[in-house]
């Protein structure tokens, strides 16, 4: 009986120590995750490439459509992006209409005007949006941040 009691005490002490270590590590991991990763729950809809501050006159059709943010679906299943938004640091906002993004595909959100297709949509703006030092934030139709990305003209900073 004493061997069994000793075994239970050792096991109990081991489990209690493991619980304390786990409890102490959890806030540190959560704080680290919150500080570096601006993405909400893991989503298959993310920001891909960004072409900002395209060359040319700011208001020319070529310059406006030469800047874009790519939205990618890394998952296998298609997702309806209705109500999803893409915003910049200054608060400019593009909201997707009824747009189904196929699995493992992408769409470029151009600043200027054009005819929306499966791979290109247009904000219909008359001025450039994505500056040399800016950010892009992608939110779902409930306002949850799915991904964000920023750049400072020389370096591209992945936030998600």
JSON list of C-alpha atoms in Angstrom, two decimals:
[
{"chain": "A", "resi": 1, "resn": "UNK", "atom": "CA", "xyz": [0.00, 0.00, 0.00]},
{"chain": "A", "resi": 2, "resn": "UNK", "atom": "CA", "xyz": [2.85, 2.44, 0.74]},
{"chain": "A", "resi": 3, "resn": "UNK", "atom": "CA", "xyz": [4.36, 1.88, -2.73]},
{"chain": "A", "resi": 4, "resn": "UNK", "atom": "CA", "xyz": [1.01, 2.66, -4.28]},
{"chain": "A", "resi": 5, "resn": "UNK", "atom": "CA", "xyz": [0.62, 5.76, -2.10]},
{"chain": "A", "resi": 6, "resn": "UNK", "atom": "CA", "xyz": [4.13, 6.92, -3.00]},
{"chain": "A", "resi": 7, "resn": "UNK", "atom": "CA", "xyz": [3.42, 6.35, -6.71]},
{"chain": "A", "resi": 8, "resn": "UNK", "atom": "CA", "xyz": [0.21, 8.37, -6.48]},
{"chain": "A", "resi": 9, "resn": "UNK", "atom": "CA", "xyz": [2.00, 11.22, -4.68]},
{"chain": "A", "resi": 10, "resn": "UNK", "atom": "CA", "xyz": [4.77, 11.34, -7.30]},
{"chain": "A", "resi": 11, "resn": "UNK", "atom": "CA", "xyz": [2.24, 11.24, -10.14]},
{"chain": "A", "resi": 12, "resn": "UNK", "atom": "CA", "xyz": [0.13, 13.91, -8.46]},
{"chain": "A", "resi": 13, "resn": "UNK", "atom": "CA", "xyz": [3.17, 16.17, -7.96]},
{"chain": "A", "resi": 14, "resn": "UNK", "atom": "CA", "xyz": [4.24, 15.61, -11.58]},
{"chain": "A", "resi": 15, "resn": "UNK", "atom": "CA", "xyz": [0.78, 16.52, -12.93]},
{"chain": "A", "resi": 16, "resn": "UNK", "atom": "CA", "xyz": [0.55, 19.60, -10.69]},
{"chain": "A", "resi": 17, "resn": "UNK", "atom": "CA", "xyz": [3.97, 20.79, -11.87]},
{"chain": "A", "resi": 18, "resn": "UNK", "atom": "CA", "xyz": [2.94, 20.28, -15.50]},
{"chain": "A", "resi": 19, "resn": "UNK", "atom": "CA", "xyz": [-0.25, 22.26, -14.94]},
{"chain": "A", "resi": 20, "resn": "UNK", "atom": "CA", "xyz": [1.72, 25.14, -13.38]},
{"chain": "A", "resi": 21, "resn": "UNK", "atom": "CA", "xyz": [4.22, 25.21, -16.23]},
{"chain": "A", "resi": 22, "resn": "UNK", "atom": "CA", "xyz": [1.40, 25.12, -18.78]},
{"chain": "A", "resi": 23, "resn": "UNK", "atom": "CA", "xyz": [-0.53, 27.90, -17.02]},
{"chain": "A", "resi": 24, "resn": "UNK", "atom": "CA", "xyz": [2.57, 30.09, -16.81]},
{"chain": "A", "resi": 25, "resn": "UNK", "atom": "CA", "xyz": [3.43, 29.56, -20.50]},
{"chain": "A", "resi": 26, "resn": "UNK", "atom": "CA", "xyz": [-0.09, 30.22, -21.78]},
{"chain": "A", "resi": 27, "resn": "UNK", "atom": "CA", "xyz": [-0.24, 33.98, -21.11]},
{"chain": "A", "resi": 28, "resn": "UNK", "atom": "CA", "xyz": [3.25, 34.44, -22.55]},
{"chain": "A", "resi": 29, "resn": "UNK", "atom": "CA", "xyz": [2.30, 32.57, -25.71]},
{"chain": "A", "resi": 30, "resn": "UNK", "atom": "CA", "xyz": [-0.97, 34.46, -26.01]},
{"chain": "A", "resi": 31, "resn": "UNK", "atom": "CA", "xyz": [0.75, 37.80, -25.51]},
{"chain": "A", "resi": 32, "resn": "UNK", "atom": "CA", "xyz": [3.40, 36.93, -28.09]},
{"chain": "A", "resi": 33, "resn": "UNK", "atom": "CA", "xyz": [0.73, 35.80, -30.55]},
{"chain": "A", "resi": 34, "resn": "UNK", "atom": "CA", "xyz": [-1.28, 38.98, -30.03]},
{"chain": "A", "resi": 35, "resn": "UNK", "atom": "CA", "xyz": [1.74, 41.22, -30.45]},
{"chain": "A", "resi": 36, "resn": "UNK", "atom": "CA", "xyz": [3.00, 39.80, -33.73]},
{"chain": "A", "resi": 37, "resn": "UNK", "atom": "CA", "xyz": [0.10, 38.28, -35.59]},
{"chain": "A", "resi": 38, "resn": "UNK", "atom": "CA", "xyz": [-2.72, 40.61, -36.58]},
{"chain": "A", "resi": 39, "resn": "UNK", "atom": "CA", "xyz": [-4.76, 37.84, -38.13]},
{"chain": "A", "resi": 40, "resn": "UNK", "atom": "CA", "xyz": [-7.90, 36.60, -36.40]},
{"chain": "A", "resi": 41, "resn": "UNK", "atom": "CA", "xyz": [-8.83, 32.95, -36.43]},
{"chain": "A", "resi": 42, "resn": "UNK", "atom": "CA", "xyz": [-6.90, 31.02, -39.06]},
{"chain": "A", "resi": 43, "resn": "UNK", "atom": "CA", "xyz": [-8.50, 31.88, -42.39]},
{"chain": "A", "resi": 44, "resn": "UNK", "atom": "CA", "xyz": [-7.94, 30.61, -45.89]},
{"chain": "A", "resi": 45, "resn": "UNK", "atom": "CA", "xyz": [-8.64, 34.14, -47.19]},
{"chain": "A", "resi": 46, "resn": "UNK", "atom": "CA", "xyz": [-5.46, 36.23, -46.96]},
{"chain": "A", "resi": 47, "resn": "UNK", "atom": "CA", "xyz": [-3.65, 39.15, -48.56]},
{"chain": "A", "resi": 48, "resn": "UNK", "atom": "CA", "xyz": [-1.20, 38.05, -51.25]},
{"chain": "A", "resi": 49, "resn": "UNK", "atom": "CA", "xyz": [0.99, 40.40, -53.26]},
{"chain": "A", "resi": 50, "resn": "UNK", "atom": "CA", "xyz": [0.64, 44.18, -53.21]},
{"chain": "A", "resi": 51, "resn": "UNK", "atom": "CA", "xyz": [1.51, 46.62, -56.00]},
{"chain": "A", "resi": 52, "resn": "UNK", "atom": "CA", "xyz": [1.48, 50.07, -54.42]},
{"chain": "A", "resi": 53, "resn": "UNK", "atom": "CA", "xyz": [2.22, 53.57, -55.70]},
{"chain": "A", "resi": 54, "resn": "UNK", "atom": "CA", "xyz": [2.35, 52.59, -59.37]},
{"chain": "A", "resi": 55, "resn": "UNK", "atom": "CA", "xyz": [4.34, 54.82, -61.73]},
{"chain": "A", "resi": 56, "resn": "UNK", "atom": "CA", "xyz": [2.63, 57.48, -63.80]},
{"chain": "A", "resi": 57, "resn": "UNK", "atom": "CA", "xyz": [0.28, 60.33, -63.14]},
{"chain": "A", "resi": 58, "resn": "UNK", "atom": "CA", "xyz": [-1.79, 59.59, -60.04]},
{"chain": "A", "resi": 59, "resn": "UNK", "atom": "CA", "xyz": [-5.10, 60.00, -61.86]},
{"chain": "A", "resi": 60, "resn": "UNK", "atom": "CA", "xyz": [-4.33, 58.23, -65.14]},
{"chain": "A", "resi": 61, "resn": "UNK", "atom": "CA", "xyz": [-6.29, 55.03, -65.77]},
{"chain": "A", "resi": 62, "resn": "UNK", "atom": "CA", "xyz": [-3.06, 53.11, -66.21]},
{"chain": "A", "resi": 63, "resn": "UNK", "atom": "CA", "xyz": [-1.62, 54.32, -62.89]},
{"chain": "A", "resi": 64, "resn": "UNK", "atom": "CA", "xyz": [-4.85, 53.67, -61.02]},
{"chain": "A", "resi": 65, "resn": "UNK", "atom": "CA", "xyz": [-5.20, 50.14, -62.36]},
{"chain": "A", "resi": 66, "resn": "UNK", "atom": "CA", "xyz": [-1.46, 49.53, -61.96]},
{"chain": "A", "resi": 67, "resn": "UNK", "atom": "CA", "xyz": [-1.85, 49.51, -58.20]},
{"chain": "A", "resi": 68, "resn": "UNK", "atom": "CA", "xyz": [-3.67, 46.63, -56.58]},
{"chain": "A", "resi": 69, "resn": "UNK", "atom": "CA", "xyz": [-3.89, 44.29, -53.60]},
{"chain": "A", "resi": 70, "resn": "UNK", "atom": "CA", "xyz": [-4.23, 40.58, -54.21]},
{"chain": "A", "resi": 71, "resn": "UNK", "atom": "CA", "xyz": [-6.70, 38.61, -52.09]},
{"chain": "A", "resi": 72, "resn": "UNK", "atom": "CA", "xyz": [-5.97, 34.87, -52.06]},
{"chain": "A", "resi": 73, "resn": "UNK", "atom": "CA", "xyz": [-8.00, 31.83, -51.12]},
{"chain": "A", "resi": 74, "resn": "UNK", "atom": "CA", "xyz": [-5.45, 29.28, -49.91]},
{"chain": "A", "resi": 75, "resn": "UNK", "atom": "CA", "xyz": [-8.15, 26.74, -49.11]},
{"chain": "A", "resi": 76, "resn": "UNK", "atom": "CA", "xyz": [-9.71, 24.09, -51.35]},
{"chain": "A", "resi": 77, "resn": "UNK", "atom": "CA", "xyz": [-13.29, 25.39, -51.19]},
{"chain": "A", "resi": 78, "resn": "UNK", "atom": "CA", "xyz": [-14.73, 28.52, -52.76]},
{"chain": "A", "resi": 79, "resn": "UNK", "atom": "CA", "xyz": [-15.72, 31.39, -50.45]},
{"chain": "A", "resi": 80, "resn": "UNK", "atom": "CA", "xyz": [-18.25, 34.15, -51.08]},
{"chain": "A", "resi": 81, "resn": "UNK", "atom": "CA", "xyz": [-16.53, 37.44, -50.22]},
{"chain": "A", "resi": 82, "resn": "UNK", "atom": "CA", "xyz": [-19.78, 39.43, -50.02]},
{"chain": "A", "resi": 83, "resn": "UNK", "atom": "CA", "xyz": [-19.31, 42.07, -47.32]},
{"chain": "A", "resi": 84, "resn": "UNK", "atom": "CA", "xyz": [-15.56, 41.46, -46.89]},
{"chain": "A", "resi": 85, "resn": "UNK", "atom": "CA", "xyz": [-13.58, 44.72, -46.80]},
{"chain": "A", "resi": 86, "resn": "UNK", "atom": "CA", "xyz": [-10.10, 45.85, -47.73]},
{"chain": "A", "resi": 87, "resn": "UNK", "atom": "CA", "xyz": [-8.90, 49.08, -46.07]},
{"chain": "A", "resi": 88, "resn": "UNK", "atom": "CA", "xyz": [-5.74, 51.17, -46.05]},
{"chain": "A", "resi": 89, "resn": "UNK", "atom": "CA", "xyz": [-4.10, 53.17, -43.25]},
{"chain": "A", "resi": 90, "resn": "UNK", "atom": "CA", "xyz": [-6.05, 56.34, -44.18]},
{"chain": "A", "resi": 91, "resn": "UNK", "atom": "CA", "xyz": [-9.42, 54.59, -43.93]},
{"chain": "A", "resi": 92, "resn": "UNK", "atom": "CA", "xyz": [-10.12, 54.14, -47.65]},
{"chain": "A", "resi": 93, "resn": "UNK", "atom": "CA", "xyz": [-12.37, 51.10, -47.91]},
{"chain": "A", "resi": 94, "resn": "UNK", "atom": "CA", "xyz": [-13.37, 48.67, -50.63]},
{"chain": "A", "resi": 95, "resn": "UNK", "atom": "CA", "xyz": [-16.26, 46.29, -49.93]},
{"chain": "A", "resi": 96, "resn": "UNK", "atom": "CA", "xyz": [-16.75, 43.17, -52.00]},
{"chain": "A", "resi": 97, "resn": "UNK", "atom": "CA", "xyz": [-20.13, 42.69, -53.58]},
{"chain": "A", "resi": 98, "resn": "UNK", "atom": "CA", "xyz": [-21.42, 39.19, -54.30]},
{"chain": "A", "resi": 99, "resn": "UNK", "atom": "CA", "xyz": [-18.07, 37.68, -55.36]},
{"chain": "A", "resi": 100, "resn": "UNK", "atom": "CA", "xyz": [-17.18, 33.99, -55.13]},
{"chain": "A", "resi": 101, "resn": "UNK", "atom": "CA", "xyz": [-13.44, 33.32, -54.88]},
{"chain": "A", "resi": 102, "resn": "UNK", "atom": "CA", "xyz": [-12.63, 29.79, -55.97]},
{"chain": "A", "resi": 103, "resn": "UNK", "atom": "CA", "xyz": [-10.38, 27.58, -53.88]},
{"chain": "A", "resi": 104, "resn": "UNK", "atom": "CA", "xyz": [-6.63, 27.99, -54.45]},
{"chain": "A", "resi": 105, "resn": "UNK", "atom": "CA", "xyz": [-7.14, 31.13, -56.53]},
{"chain": "A", "resi": 106, "resn": "UNK", "atom": "CA", "xyz": [-6.81, 34.89, -56.17]},
{"chain": "A", "resi": 107, "resn": "UNK", "atom": "CA", "xyz": [-8.34, 38.18, -57.23]},
{"chain": "A", "resi": 108, "resn": "UNK", "atom": "CA", "xyz": [-6.59, 41.53, -57.67]},
{"chain": "A", "resi": 109, "resn": "UNK", "atom": "CA", "xyz": [-8.43, 44.52, -56.26]},
{"chain": "A", "resi": 110, "resn": "UNK", "atom": "CA", "xyz": [-7.43, 47.39, -58.59]},
{"chain": "A", "resi": 111, "resn": "UNK", "atom": "CA", "xyz": [-7.82, 51.02, -57.56]},
{"chain": "A", "resi": 112, "resn": "UNK", "atom": "CA", "xyz": [-9.20, 52.38, -60.84]},
{"chain": "A", "resi": 113, "resn": "UNK", "atom": "CA", "xyz": [-12.09, 51.58, -63.09]},
{"chain": "A", "resi": 114, "resn": "UNK", "atom": "CA", "xyz": [-12.75, 48.50, -65.16]},
{"chain": "A", "resi": 115, "resn": "UNK", "atom": "CA", "xyz": [-15.01, 45.54, -65.69]},
{"chain": "A", "resi": 116, "resn": "UNK", "atom": "CA", "xyz": [-14.96, 43.04, -62.82]},
{"chain": "A", "resi": 117, "resn": "UNK", "atom": "CA", "xyz": [-13.91, 39.50, -63.73]},
{"chain": "A", "resi": 118, "resn": "UNK", "atom": "CA", "xyz": [-13.08, 36.32, -61.79]},
{"chain": "A", "resi": 119, "resn": "UNK", "atom": "CA", "xyz": [-9.47, 37.51, -61.35]},
{"chain": "A", "resi": 120, "resn": "UNK", "atom": "CA", "xyz": [-9.75, 41.31, -61.27]},
{"chain": "A", "resi": 121, "resn": "UNK", "atom": "CA", "xyz": [-12.16, 43.68, -59.51]},
{"chain": "A", "resi": 122, "resn": "UNK", "atom": "CA", "xyz": [-12.10, 47.47, -59.51]},
{"chain": "A", "resi": 123, "resn": "UNK", "atom": "CA", "xyz": [-12.71, 50.06, -56.79]},
{"chain": "A", "resi": 124, "resn": "UNK", "atom": "CA", "xyz": [-13.76, 52.71, -59.35]},
{"chain": "A", "resi": 125, "resn": "UNK", "atom": "CA", "xyz": [-11.64, 55.40, -57.69]},
{"chain": "A", "resi": 126, "resn": "UNK", "atom": "CA", "xyz": [-10.15, 58.48, -59.33]},
{"chain": "A", "resi": 127, "resn": "UNK", "atom": "CA", "xyz": [-7.05, 58.75, -57.10]},
{"chain": "A", "resi": 128, "resn": "UNK", "atom": "CA", "xyz": [-4.41, 56.28, -55.96]},
{"chain": "A", "resi": 129, "resn": "UNK", "atom": "CA", "xyz": [-5.00, 54.60, -52.60]},
{"chain": "A", "resi": 130, "resn": "UNK", "atom": "CA", "xyz": [-1.96, 52.49, -51.77]},
{"chain": "A", "resi": 131, "resn": "UNK", "atom": "CA", "xyz": [0.88, 54.83, -50.85]},
{"chain": "A", "resi": 132, "resn": "UNK", "atom": "CA", "xyz": [4.60, 54.14, -50.54]},
{"chain": "A", "resi": 133, "resn": "UNK", "atom": "CA", "xyz": [4.16, 53.81, -46.76]},
{"chain": "A", "resi": 134, "resn": "UNK", "atom": "CA", "xyz": [0.84, 52.15, -46.11]},
{"chain": "A", "resi": 135, "resn": "UNK", "atom": "CA", "xyz": [-0.97, 49.05, -44.96]},
{"chain": "A", "resi": 136, "resn": "UNK", "atom": "CA", "xyz": [-3.80, 46.84, -46.14]},
{"chain": "A", "resi": 137, "resn": "UNK", "atom": "CA", "xyz": [-6.25, 45.16, -43.78]},
{"chain": "A", "resi": 138, "resn": "UNK", "atom": "CA", "xyz": [-8.66, 42.44, -44.87]},
{"chain": "A", "resi": 139, "resn": "UNK", "atom": "CA", "xyz": [-11.80, 41.88, -42.80]},
{"chain": "A", "resi": 140, "resn": "UNK", "atom": "CA", "xyz": [-14.60, 39.35, -43.16]},
{"chain": "A", "resi": 141, "resn": "UNK", "atom": "CA", "xyz": [-18.29, 40.29, -43.38]},
{"chain": "A", "resi": 142, "resn": "UNK", "atom": "CA", "xyz": [-18.48, 40.48, -39.58]},
{"chain": "A", "resi": 143, "resn": "UNK", "atom": "CA", "xyz": [-15.56, 42.90, -39.27]},
{"chain": "A", "resi": 144, "resn": "UNK", "atom": "CA", "xyz": [-13.06, 40.33, -38.01]},
{"chain": "A", "resi": 145, "resn": "UNK", "atom": "CA", "xyz": [-9.49, 40.97, -39.20]},
{"chain": "A", "resi": 146, "resn": "UNK", "atom": "CA", "xyz": [-8.39, 38.07, -41.40]},
{"chain": "A", "resi": 147, "resn": "UNK", "atom": "CA", "xyz": [-5.02, 39.45, -42.47]},
{"chain": "A", "resi": 148, "resn": "UNK", "atom": "CA", "xyz": [-3.00, 42.64, -42.62]},
{"chain": "A", "resi": 149, "resn": "UNK", "atom": "CA", "xyz": [0.12, 43.71, -44.46]},
{"chain": "A", "resi": 150, "resn": "UNK", "atom": "CA", "xyz": [2.24, 46.87, -44.36]},
{"chain": "A", "resi": 151, "resn": "UNK", "atom": "CA", "xyz": [5.18, 48.38, -46.22]},
{"chain": "A", "resi": 152, "resn": "UNK", "atom": "CA", "xyz": [7.41, 51.43, -45.89]},
{"chain": "A", "resi": 153, "resn": "UNK", "atom": "CA", "xyz": [8.62, 52.01, -49.44]},
{"chain": "A", "resi": 154, "resn": "UNK", "atom": "CA", "xyz": [11.77, 49.95, -49.08]},
{"chain": "A", "resi": 155, "resn": "UNK", "atom": "CA", "xyz": [10.71, 46.90, -47.12]},
{"chain": "A", "resi": 156, "resn": "UNK", "atom": "CA", "xyz": [7.58, 44.82, -47.09]},
{"chain": "A", "resi": 157, "resn": "UNK", "atom": "CA", "xyz": [6.34, 43.84, -43.60]},
{"chain": "A", "resi": 158, "resn": "UNK", "atom": "CA", "xyz": [4.17, 40.78, -43.27]},
{"chain": "A", "resi": 159, "resn": "UNK", "atom": "CA", "xyz": [1.82, 41.19, -40.29]},
{"chain": "A", "resi": 160, "resn": "UNK", "atom": "CA", "xyz": [-0.26, 38.07, -40.70]}
]
